[in-house]
mmCIF file of C-alpha atoms and ligand atoms in Angstrom:
data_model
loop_
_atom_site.group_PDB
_atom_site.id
_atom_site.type_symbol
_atom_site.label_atom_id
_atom_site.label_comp_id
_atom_site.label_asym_id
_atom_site.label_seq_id
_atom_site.Cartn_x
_atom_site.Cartn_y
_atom_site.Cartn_z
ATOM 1 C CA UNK A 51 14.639 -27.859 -17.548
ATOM 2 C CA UNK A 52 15.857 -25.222 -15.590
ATOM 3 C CA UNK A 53 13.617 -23.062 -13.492
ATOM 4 C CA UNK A 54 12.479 -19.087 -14.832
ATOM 5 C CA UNK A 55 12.814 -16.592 -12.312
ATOM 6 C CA UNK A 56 11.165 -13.263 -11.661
ATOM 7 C CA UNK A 57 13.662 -9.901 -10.122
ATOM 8 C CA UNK A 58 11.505 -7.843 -8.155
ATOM 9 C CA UNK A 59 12.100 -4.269 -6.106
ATOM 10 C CA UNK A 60 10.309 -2.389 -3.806
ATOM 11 C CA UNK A 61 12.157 1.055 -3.616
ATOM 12 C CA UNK A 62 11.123 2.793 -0.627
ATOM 13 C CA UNK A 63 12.573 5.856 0.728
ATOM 14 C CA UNK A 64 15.266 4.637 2.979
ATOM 15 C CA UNK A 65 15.740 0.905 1.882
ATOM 16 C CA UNK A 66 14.976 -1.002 -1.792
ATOM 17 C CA UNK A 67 13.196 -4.595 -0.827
ATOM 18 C CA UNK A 68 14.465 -7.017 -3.104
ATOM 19 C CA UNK A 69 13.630 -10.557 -4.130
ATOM 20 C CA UNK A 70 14.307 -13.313 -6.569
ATOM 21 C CA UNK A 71 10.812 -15.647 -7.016
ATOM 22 C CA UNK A 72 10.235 -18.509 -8.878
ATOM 23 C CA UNK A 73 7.159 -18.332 -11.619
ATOM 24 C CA UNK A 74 5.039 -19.315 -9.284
ATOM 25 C CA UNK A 75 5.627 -16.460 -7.226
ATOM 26 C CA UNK A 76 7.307 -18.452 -4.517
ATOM 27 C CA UNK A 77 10.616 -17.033 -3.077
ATOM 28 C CA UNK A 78 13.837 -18.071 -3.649
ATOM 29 C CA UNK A 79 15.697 -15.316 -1.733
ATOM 30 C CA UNK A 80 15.107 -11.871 0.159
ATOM 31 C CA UNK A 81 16.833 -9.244 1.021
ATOM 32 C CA UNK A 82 17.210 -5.452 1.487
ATOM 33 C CA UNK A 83 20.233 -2.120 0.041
ATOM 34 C CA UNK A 84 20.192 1.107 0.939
ATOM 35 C CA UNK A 85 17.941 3.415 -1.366
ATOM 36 C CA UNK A 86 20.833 5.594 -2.637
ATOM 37 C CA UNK A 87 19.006 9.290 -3.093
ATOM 38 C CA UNK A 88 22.360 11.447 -3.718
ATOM 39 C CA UNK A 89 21.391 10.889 -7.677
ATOM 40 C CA UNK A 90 18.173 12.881 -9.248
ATOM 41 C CA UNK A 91 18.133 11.308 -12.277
ATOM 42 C CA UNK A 92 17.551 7.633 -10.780
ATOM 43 C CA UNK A 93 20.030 6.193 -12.778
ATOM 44 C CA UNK A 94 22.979 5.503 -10.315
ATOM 45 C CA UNK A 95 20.202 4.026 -8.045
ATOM 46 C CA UNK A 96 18.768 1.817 -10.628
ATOM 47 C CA UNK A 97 22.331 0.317 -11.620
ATOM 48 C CA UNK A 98 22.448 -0.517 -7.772
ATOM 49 C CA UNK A 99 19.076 -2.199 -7.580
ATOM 50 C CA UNK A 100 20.387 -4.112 -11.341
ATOM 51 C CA UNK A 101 24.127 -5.120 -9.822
ATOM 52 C CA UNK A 102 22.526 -6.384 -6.521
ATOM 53 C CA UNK A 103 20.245 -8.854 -8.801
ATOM 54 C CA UNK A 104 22.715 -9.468 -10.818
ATOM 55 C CA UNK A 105 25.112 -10.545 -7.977
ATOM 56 C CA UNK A 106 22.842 -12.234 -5.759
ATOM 57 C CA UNK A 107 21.376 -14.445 -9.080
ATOM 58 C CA UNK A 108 24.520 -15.367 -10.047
ATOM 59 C CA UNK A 109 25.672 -16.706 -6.377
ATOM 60 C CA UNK A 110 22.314 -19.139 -6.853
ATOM 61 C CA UNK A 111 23.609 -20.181 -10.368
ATOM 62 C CA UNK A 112 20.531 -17.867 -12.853
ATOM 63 C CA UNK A 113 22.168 -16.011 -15.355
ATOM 64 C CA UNK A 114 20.067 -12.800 -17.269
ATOM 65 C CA UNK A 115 18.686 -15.023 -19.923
ATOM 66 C CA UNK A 116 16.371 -17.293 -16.763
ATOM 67 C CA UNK A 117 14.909 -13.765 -16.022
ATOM 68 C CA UNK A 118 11.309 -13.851 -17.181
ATOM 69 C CA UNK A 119 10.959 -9.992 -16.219
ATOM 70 C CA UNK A 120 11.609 -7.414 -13.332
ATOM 71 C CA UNK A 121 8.550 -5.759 -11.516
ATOM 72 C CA UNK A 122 9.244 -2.600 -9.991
ATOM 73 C CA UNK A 123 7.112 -0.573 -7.249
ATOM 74 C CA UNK A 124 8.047 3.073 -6.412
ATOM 75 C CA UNK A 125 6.282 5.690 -4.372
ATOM 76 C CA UNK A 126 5.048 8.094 -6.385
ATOM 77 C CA UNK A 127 2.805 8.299 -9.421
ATOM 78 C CA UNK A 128 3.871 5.866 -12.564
ATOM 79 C CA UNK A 129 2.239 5.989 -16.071
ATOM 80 C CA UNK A 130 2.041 2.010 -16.398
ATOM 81 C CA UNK A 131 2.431 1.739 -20.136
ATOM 82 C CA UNK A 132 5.429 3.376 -20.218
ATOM 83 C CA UNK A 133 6.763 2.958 -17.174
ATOM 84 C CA UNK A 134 7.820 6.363 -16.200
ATOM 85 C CA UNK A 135 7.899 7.686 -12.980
ATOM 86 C CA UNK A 136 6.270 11.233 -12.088
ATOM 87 C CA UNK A 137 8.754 12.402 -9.707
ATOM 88 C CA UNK A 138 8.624 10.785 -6.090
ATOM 89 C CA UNK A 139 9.436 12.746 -3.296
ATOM 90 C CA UNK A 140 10.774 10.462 -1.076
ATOM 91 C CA UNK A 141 13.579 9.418 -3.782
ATOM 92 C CA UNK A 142 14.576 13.146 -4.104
ATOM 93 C CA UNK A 143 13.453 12.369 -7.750
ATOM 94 C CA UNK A 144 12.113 16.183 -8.643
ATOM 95 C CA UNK A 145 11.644 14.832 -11.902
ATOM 96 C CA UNK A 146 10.066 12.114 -14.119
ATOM 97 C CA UNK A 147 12.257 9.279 -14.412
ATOM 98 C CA UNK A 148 11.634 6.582 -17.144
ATOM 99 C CA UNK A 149 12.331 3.426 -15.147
ATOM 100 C CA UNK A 150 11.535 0.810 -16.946
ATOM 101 C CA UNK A 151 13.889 1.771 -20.046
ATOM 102 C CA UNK A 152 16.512 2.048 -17.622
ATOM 103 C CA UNK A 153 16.054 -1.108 -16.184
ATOM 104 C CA UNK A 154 16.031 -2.632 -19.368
ATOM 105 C CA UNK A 155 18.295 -1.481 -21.308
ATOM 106 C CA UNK A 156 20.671 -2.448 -17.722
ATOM 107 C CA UNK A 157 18.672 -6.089 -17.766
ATOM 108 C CA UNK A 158 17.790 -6.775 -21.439
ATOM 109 C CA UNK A 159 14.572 -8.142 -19.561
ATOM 110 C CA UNK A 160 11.478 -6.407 -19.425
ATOM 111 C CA UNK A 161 10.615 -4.258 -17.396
ATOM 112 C CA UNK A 162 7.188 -3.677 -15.427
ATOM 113 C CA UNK A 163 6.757 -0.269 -13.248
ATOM 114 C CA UNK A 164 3.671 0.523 -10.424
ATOM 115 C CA UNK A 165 3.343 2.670 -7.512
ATOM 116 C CA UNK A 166 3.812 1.390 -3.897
ATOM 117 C CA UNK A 167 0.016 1.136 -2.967
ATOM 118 C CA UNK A 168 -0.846 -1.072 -6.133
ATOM 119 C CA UNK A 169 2.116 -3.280 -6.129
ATOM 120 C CA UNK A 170 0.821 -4.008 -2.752
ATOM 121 C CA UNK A 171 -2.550 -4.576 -3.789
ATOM 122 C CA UNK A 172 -1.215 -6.898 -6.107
ATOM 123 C CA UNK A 173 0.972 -8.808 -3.553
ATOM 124 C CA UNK A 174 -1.984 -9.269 -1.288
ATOM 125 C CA UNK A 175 -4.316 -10.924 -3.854
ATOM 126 C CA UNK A 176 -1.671 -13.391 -5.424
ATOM 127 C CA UNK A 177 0.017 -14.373 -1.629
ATOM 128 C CA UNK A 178 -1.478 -12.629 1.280
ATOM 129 C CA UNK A 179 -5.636 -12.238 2.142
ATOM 130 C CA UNK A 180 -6.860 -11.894 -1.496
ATOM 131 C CA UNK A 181 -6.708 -15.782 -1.577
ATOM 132 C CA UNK A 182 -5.609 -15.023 -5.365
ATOM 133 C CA UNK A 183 -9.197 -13.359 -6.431
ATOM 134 C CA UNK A 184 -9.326 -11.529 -8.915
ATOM 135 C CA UNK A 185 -11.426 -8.965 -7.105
ATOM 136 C CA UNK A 186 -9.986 -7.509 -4.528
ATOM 137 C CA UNK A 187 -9.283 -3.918 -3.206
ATOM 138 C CA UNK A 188 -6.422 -3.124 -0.254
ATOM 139 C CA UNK A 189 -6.700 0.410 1.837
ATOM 140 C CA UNK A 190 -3.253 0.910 3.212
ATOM 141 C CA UNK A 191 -3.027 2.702 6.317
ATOM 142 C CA UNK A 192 0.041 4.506 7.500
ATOM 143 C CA UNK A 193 1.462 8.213 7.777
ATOM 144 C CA UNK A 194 -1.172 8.600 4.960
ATOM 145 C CA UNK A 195 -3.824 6.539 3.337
ATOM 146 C CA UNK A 196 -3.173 4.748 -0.012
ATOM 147 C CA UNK A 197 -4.785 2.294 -2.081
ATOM 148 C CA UNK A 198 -5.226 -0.221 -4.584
ATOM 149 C CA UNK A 199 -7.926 -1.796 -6.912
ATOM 150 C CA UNK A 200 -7.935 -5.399 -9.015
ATOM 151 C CA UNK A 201 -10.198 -5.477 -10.927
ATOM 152 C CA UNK A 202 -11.296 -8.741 -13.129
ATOM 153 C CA UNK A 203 -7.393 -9.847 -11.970
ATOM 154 C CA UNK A 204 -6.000 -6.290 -13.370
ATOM 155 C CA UNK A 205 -4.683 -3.213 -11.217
ATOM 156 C CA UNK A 206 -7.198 -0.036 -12.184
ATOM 157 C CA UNK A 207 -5.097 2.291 -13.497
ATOM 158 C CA UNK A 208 -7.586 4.805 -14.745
ATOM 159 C CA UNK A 209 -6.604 7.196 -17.940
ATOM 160 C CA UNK A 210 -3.576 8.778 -16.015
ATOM 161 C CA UNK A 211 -2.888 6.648 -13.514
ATOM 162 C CA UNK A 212 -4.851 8.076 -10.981
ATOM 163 C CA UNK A 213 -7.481 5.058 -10.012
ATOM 164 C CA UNK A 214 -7.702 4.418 -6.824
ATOM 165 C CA UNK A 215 -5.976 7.527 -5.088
ATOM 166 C CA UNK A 216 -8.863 6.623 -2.393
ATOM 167 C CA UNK A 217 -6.417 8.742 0.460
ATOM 168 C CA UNK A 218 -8.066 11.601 -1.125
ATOM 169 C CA UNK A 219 -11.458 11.145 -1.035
ATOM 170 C CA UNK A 220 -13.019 13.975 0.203
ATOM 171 C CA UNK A 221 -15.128 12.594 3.647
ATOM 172 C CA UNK A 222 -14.967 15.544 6.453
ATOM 173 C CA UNK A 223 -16.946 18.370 4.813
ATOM 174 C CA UNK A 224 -16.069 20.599 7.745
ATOM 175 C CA UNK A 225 -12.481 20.844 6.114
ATOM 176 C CA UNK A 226 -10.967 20.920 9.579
ATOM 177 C CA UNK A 227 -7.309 19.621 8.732
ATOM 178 C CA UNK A 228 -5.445 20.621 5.653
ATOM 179 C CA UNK A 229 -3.711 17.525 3.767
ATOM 180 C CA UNK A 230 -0.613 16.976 1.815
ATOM 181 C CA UNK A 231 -2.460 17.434 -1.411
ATOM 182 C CA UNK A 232 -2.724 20.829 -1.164
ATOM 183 C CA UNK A 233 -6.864 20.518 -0.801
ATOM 184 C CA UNK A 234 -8.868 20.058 2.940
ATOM 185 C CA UNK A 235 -10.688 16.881 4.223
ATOM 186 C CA UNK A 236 -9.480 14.207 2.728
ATOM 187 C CA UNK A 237 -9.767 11.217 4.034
ATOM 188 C CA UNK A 238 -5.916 10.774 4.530
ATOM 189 C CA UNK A 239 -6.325 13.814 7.343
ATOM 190 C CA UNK A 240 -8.983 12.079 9.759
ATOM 191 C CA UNK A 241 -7.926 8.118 9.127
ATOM 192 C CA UNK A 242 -4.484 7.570 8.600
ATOM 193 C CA UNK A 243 -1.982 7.519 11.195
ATOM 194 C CA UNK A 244 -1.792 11.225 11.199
ATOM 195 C CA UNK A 245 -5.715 11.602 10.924
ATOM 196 C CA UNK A 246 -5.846 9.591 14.170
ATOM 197 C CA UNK A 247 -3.432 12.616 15.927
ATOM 198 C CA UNK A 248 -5.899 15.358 14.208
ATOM 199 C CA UNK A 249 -8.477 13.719 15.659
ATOM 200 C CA UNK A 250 -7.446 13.420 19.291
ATOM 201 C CA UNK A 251 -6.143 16.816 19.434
ATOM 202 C CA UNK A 252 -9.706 18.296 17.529
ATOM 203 C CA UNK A 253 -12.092 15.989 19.726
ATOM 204 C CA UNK A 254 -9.882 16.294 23.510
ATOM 205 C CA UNK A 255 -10.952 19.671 24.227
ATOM 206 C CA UNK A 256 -14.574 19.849 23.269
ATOM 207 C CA UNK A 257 -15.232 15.971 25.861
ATOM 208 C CA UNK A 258 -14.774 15.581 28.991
ATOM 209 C CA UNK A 259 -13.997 11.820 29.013
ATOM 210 C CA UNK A 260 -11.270 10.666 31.604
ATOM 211 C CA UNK A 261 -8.534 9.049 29.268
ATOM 212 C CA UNK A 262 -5.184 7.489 30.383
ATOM 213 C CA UNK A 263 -4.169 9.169 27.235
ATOM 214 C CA UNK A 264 -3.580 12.584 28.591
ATOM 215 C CA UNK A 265 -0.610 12.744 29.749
ATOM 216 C CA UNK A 266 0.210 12.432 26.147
ATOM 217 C CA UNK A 267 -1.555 14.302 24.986
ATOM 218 C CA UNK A 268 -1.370 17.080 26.740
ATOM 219 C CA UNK A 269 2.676 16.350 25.974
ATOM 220 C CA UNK A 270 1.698 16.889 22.581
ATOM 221 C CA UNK A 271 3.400 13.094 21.779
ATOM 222 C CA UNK A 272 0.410 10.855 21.504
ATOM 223 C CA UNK A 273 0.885 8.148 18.692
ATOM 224 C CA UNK A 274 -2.135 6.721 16.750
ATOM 225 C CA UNK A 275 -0.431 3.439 18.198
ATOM 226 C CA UNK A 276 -1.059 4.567 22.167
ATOM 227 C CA UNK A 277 -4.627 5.327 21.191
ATOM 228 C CA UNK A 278 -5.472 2.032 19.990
ATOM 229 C CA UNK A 279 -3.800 0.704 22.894
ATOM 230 C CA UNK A 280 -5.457 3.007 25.275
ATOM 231 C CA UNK A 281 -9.234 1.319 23.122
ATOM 232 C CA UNK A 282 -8.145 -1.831 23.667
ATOM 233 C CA UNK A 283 -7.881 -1.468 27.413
ATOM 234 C CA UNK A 284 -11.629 0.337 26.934
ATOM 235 C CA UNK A 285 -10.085 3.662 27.520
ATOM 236 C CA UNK A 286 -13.416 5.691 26.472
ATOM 237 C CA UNK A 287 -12.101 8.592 24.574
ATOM 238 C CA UNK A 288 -9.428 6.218 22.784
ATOM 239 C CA UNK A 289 -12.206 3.610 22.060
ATOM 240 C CA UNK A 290 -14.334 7.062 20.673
ATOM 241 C CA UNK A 291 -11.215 8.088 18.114
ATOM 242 C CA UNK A 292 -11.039 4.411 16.751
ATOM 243 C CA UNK A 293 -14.951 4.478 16.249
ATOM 244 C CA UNK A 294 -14.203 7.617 14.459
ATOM 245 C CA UNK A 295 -11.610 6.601 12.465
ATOM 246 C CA UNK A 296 -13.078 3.383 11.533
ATOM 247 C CA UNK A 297 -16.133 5.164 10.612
ATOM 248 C CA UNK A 298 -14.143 7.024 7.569
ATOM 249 C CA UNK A 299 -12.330 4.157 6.744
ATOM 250 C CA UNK A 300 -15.847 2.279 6.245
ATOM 251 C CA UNK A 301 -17.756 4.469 4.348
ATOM 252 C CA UNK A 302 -14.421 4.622 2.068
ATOM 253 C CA UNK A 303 -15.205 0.367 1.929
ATOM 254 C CA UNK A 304 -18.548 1.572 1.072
ATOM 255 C CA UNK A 305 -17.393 3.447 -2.034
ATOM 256 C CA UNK A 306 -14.712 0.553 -3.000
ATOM 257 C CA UNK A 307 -17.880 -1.478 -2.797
ATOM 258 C CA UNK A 308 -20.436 0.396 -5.153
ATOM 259 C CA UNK A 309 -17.747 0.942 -7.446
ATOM 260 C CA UNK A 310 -15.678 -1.861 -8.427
ATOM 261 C CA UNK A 311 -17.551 -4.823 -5.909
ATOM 262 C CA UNK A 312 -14.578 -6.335 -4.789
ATOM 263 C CA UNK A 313 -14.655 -9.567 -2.909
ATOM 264 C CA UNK A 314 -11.789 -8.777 -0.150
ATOM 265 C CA UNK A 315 -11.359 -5.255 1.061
ATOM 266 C CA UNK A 316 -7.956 -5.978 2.676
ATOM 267 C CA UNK A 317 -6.805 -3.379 5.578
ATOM 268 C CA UNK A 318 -2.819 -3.191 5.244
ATOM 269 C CA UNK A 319 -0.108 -0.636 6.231
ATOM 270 C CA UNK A 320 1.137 0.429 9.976
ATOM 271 C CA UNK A 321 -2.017 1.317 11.080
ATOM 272 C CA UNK A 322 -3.436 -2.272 10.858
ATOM 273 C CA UNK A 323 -1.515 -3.787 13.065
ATOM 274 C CA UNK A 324 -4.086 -2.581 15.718
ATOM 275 C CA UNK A 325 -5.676 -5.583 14.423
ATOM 276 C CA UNK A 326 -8.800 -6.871 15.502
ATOM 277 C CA UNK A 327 -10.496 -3.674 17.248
ATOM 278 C CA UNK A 328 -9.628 -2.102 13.878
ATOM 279 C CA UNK A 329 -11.219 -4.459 11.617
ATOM 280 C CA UNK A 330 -14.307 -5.470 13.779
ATOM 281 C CA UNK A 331 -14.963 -1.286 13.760
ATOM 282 C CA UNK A 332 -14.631 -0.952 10.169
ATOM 283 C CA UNK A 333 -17.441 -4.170 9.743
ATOM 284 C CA UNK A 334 -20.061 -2.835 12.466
ATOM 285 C CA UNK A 335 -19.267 0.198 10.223
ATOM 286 C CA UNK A 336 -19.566 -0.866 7.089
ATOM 287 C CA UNK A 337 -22.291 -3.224 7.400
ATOM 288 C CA UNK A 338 -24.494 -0.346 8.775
ATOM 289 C CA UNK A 339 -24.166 1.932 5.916
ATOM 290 C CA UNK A 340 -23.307 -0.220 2.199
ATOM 291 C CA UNK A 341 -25.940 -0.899 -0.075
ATOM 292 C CA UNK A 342 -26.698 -4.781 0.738
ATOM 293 C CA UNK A 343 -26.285 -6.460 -2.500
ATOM 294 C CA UNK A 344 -22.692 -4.931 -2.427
ATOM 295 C CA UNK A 345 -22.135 -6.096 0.660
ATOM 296 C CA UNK A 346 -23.110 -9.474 0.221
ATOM 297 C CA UNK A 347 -20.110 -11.913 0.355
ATOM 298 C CA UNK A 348 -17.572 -9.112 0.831
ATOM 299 C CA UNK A 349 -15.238 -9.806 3.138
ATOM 300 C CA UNK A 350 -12.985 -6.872 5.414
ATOM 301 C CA UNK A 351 -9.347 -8.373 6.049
ATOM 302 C CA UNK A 352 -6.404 -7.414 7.514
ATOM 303 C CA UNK A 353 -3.327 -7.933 5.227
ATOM 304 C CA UNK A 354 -1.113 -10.760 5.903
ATOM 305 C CA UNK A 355 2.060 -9.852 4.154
ATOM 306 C CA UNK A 356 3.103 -6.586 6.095
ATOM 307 C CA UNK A 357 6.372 -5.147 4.911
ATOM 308 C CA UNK A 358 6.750 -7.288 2.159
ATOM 309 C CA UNK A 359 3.957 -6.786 0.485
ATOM 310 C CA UNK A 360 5.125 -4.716 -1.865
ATOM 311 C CA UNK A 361 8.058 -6.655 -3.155
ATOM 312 C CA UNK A 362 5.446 -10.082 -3.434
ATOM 313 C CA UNK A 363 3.280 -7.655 -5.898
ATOM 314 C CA UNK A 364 6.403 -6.449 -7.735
ATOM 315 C CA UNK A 365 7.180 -9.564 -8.791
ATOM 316 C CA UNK A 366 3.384 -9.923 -9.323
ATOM 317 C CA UNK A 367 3.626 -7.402 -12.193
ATOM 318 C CA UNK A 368 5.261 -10.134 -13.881
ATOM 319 C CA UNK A 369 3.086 -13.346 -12.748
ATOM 320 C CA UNK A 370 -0.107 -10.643 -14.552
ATOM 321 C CA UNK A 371 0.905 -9.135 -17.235
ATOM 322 C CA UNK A 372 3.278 -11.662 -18.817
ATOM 323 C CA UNK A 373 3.023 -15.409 -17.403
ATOM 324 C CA UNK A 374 -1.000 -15.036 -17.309
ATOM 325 C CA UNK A 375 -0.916 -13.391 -20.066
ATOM 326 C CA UNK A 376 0.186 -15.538 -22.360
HETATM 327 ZN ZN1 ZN B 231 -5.588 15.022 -0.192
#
């Protein structure tokens, strides 16, 4: 019998990941179009993202009927039953946008819709450092902080689709830095690749630690990259910022932890690709301040999929809420 296959699409800003997987989530073929933002409405996008599938499937011999579904994430804030999108920004979608009855009335298939951050989520438990748990939460670091939460092998949506928005929980009561949100403090201002910058430029003036960093900073171009660099060489005022940072990101952990118990707290985005100085942080951190039956058997990892993450969990959509389903 012939094999089922799953469409999935991670539309970004500037480029739509796409991929053709197996049932199994294994996958048969990669690759990446331009995200197309002249169009408001979505639609001429959409029809894009459906012709590309359509073209690259029928090169590998799949025609629409061996199409179990198409899993969709986009970055900005989806209402999952329906699969409409709430605006997104980065699409110059000022509008909602009802993707999924686009989709399928382009695919006759159906159609599964989730933001960026939990499509992610989702990629990391089935393929990446969730080792397929069904417990797992991912904090994704990168211009800002995003996450996602699985919960009993399901996504937390909450009643309007705003579980696990954990970039804006509120952790620096001194309100120093103003976030994107429109509120103060969040944690996406003092841990995120941004928050790192805030941080250095708050902190510089009041130490007086020697730092091969200030050049830069003085230049007003340090990246959080060159301060984790600068730790890893045991620069002291870069090695203070990441104890800092991972200090936020921890007690966040400690919140995941209390609240839905999850057995991997994966570390993805940018921001983790400091790696090891990162993660060990976070876990001094963390094990420090978390109530210790929550702790117990939890492990902090860093993400394994990177950039494709979020395509892997798009087609996850599928692999959860129709093959397991049934
Ligand atoms: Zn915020």
């Amino acid at each position: 019998m012939k094999k089922k296959i799953i469409f999935a699409a991670d539309i970004g800003g500037t480029t739509c990941k796409l991929g053709i997987f197996d049932q199994n989530l294994r996958c048969i073929q990669k690759w990446a179009i331009n995200t197309d933002t002249s169009d408001q409405t979505g639609v001429q996008l959409l029809k894009q993202i459906h012709n590309a599938f359509v073209e690259k499937s029928t090169m590998l011999n799949y025609q629409l009927e061996d199409v179990i579904g198409v899993g969709i994430g986009v970055p900005g804030p989806v209402d999952f039953e329906t699969g409409v999108v709430r605006g997104a920004v980065n699409l110059n979608w000022p509008e909602s946008v009802p993707v999924a009855k686009i989709m399928s009335g382009l695919s006759g298939r159906p159609v599964f819709v989730d933001n960026d951050a939990n499509v992610a989520a989702l990629g990391e438990m089935h393929k990446g450092s969730g080792q397929n748990h069904s417990d797992i939460a991912m904090i994704t670091l990168g211009t800002g902080v995003g996450g996602g939460i699985v919960s009993n092998g399901k996504i937390v949506h909450g009643h309007n689709g705003s579980g696990a928005e954990i970039g804006h929980i509120r952790v620096d009561h001194d309100q120093r830095f103003k976030c994107n949100c429109g509120k103060s403090g969040c944690i996406e201002t003092v841990a995120s690749a941004t928050g790192v910058i805030n941080l250095v430029h708050y902190y510089h003036p009041q130490l007086s630690i020697q730092s091969q960093l200030l050049p830069l900073i003085n230049d007003n171009s340090v990246s959080a990259k060159d301060v984790f660099e600068a730790a890893k060489k045991g620069d002291l005022f870069g090695l203070f910022i990441v104890e800092k940072v991972s200090q936020y990101i921890a007690y966040l952990a400690s919140i995941l932890s209390v609240t839905s118990n999850p057995k991997y707290i994966i570390v993805g985005g940018g921001m983790s690709e400091a790696g090891h100085i990162l993660i060990e942080n976070i876990k001094t951190a963390y094990q420090q301040i978390v109530f210790t039956p929550a702790q117990e058997g939890t492990e902090i990892l860093q993400a394994q999929l990177g950039n494709d993450a979020g395509m892997v969990g798009a087609a996850g959509l599928i692999k959860t809420y129709m093959i397991e389903k049934e």
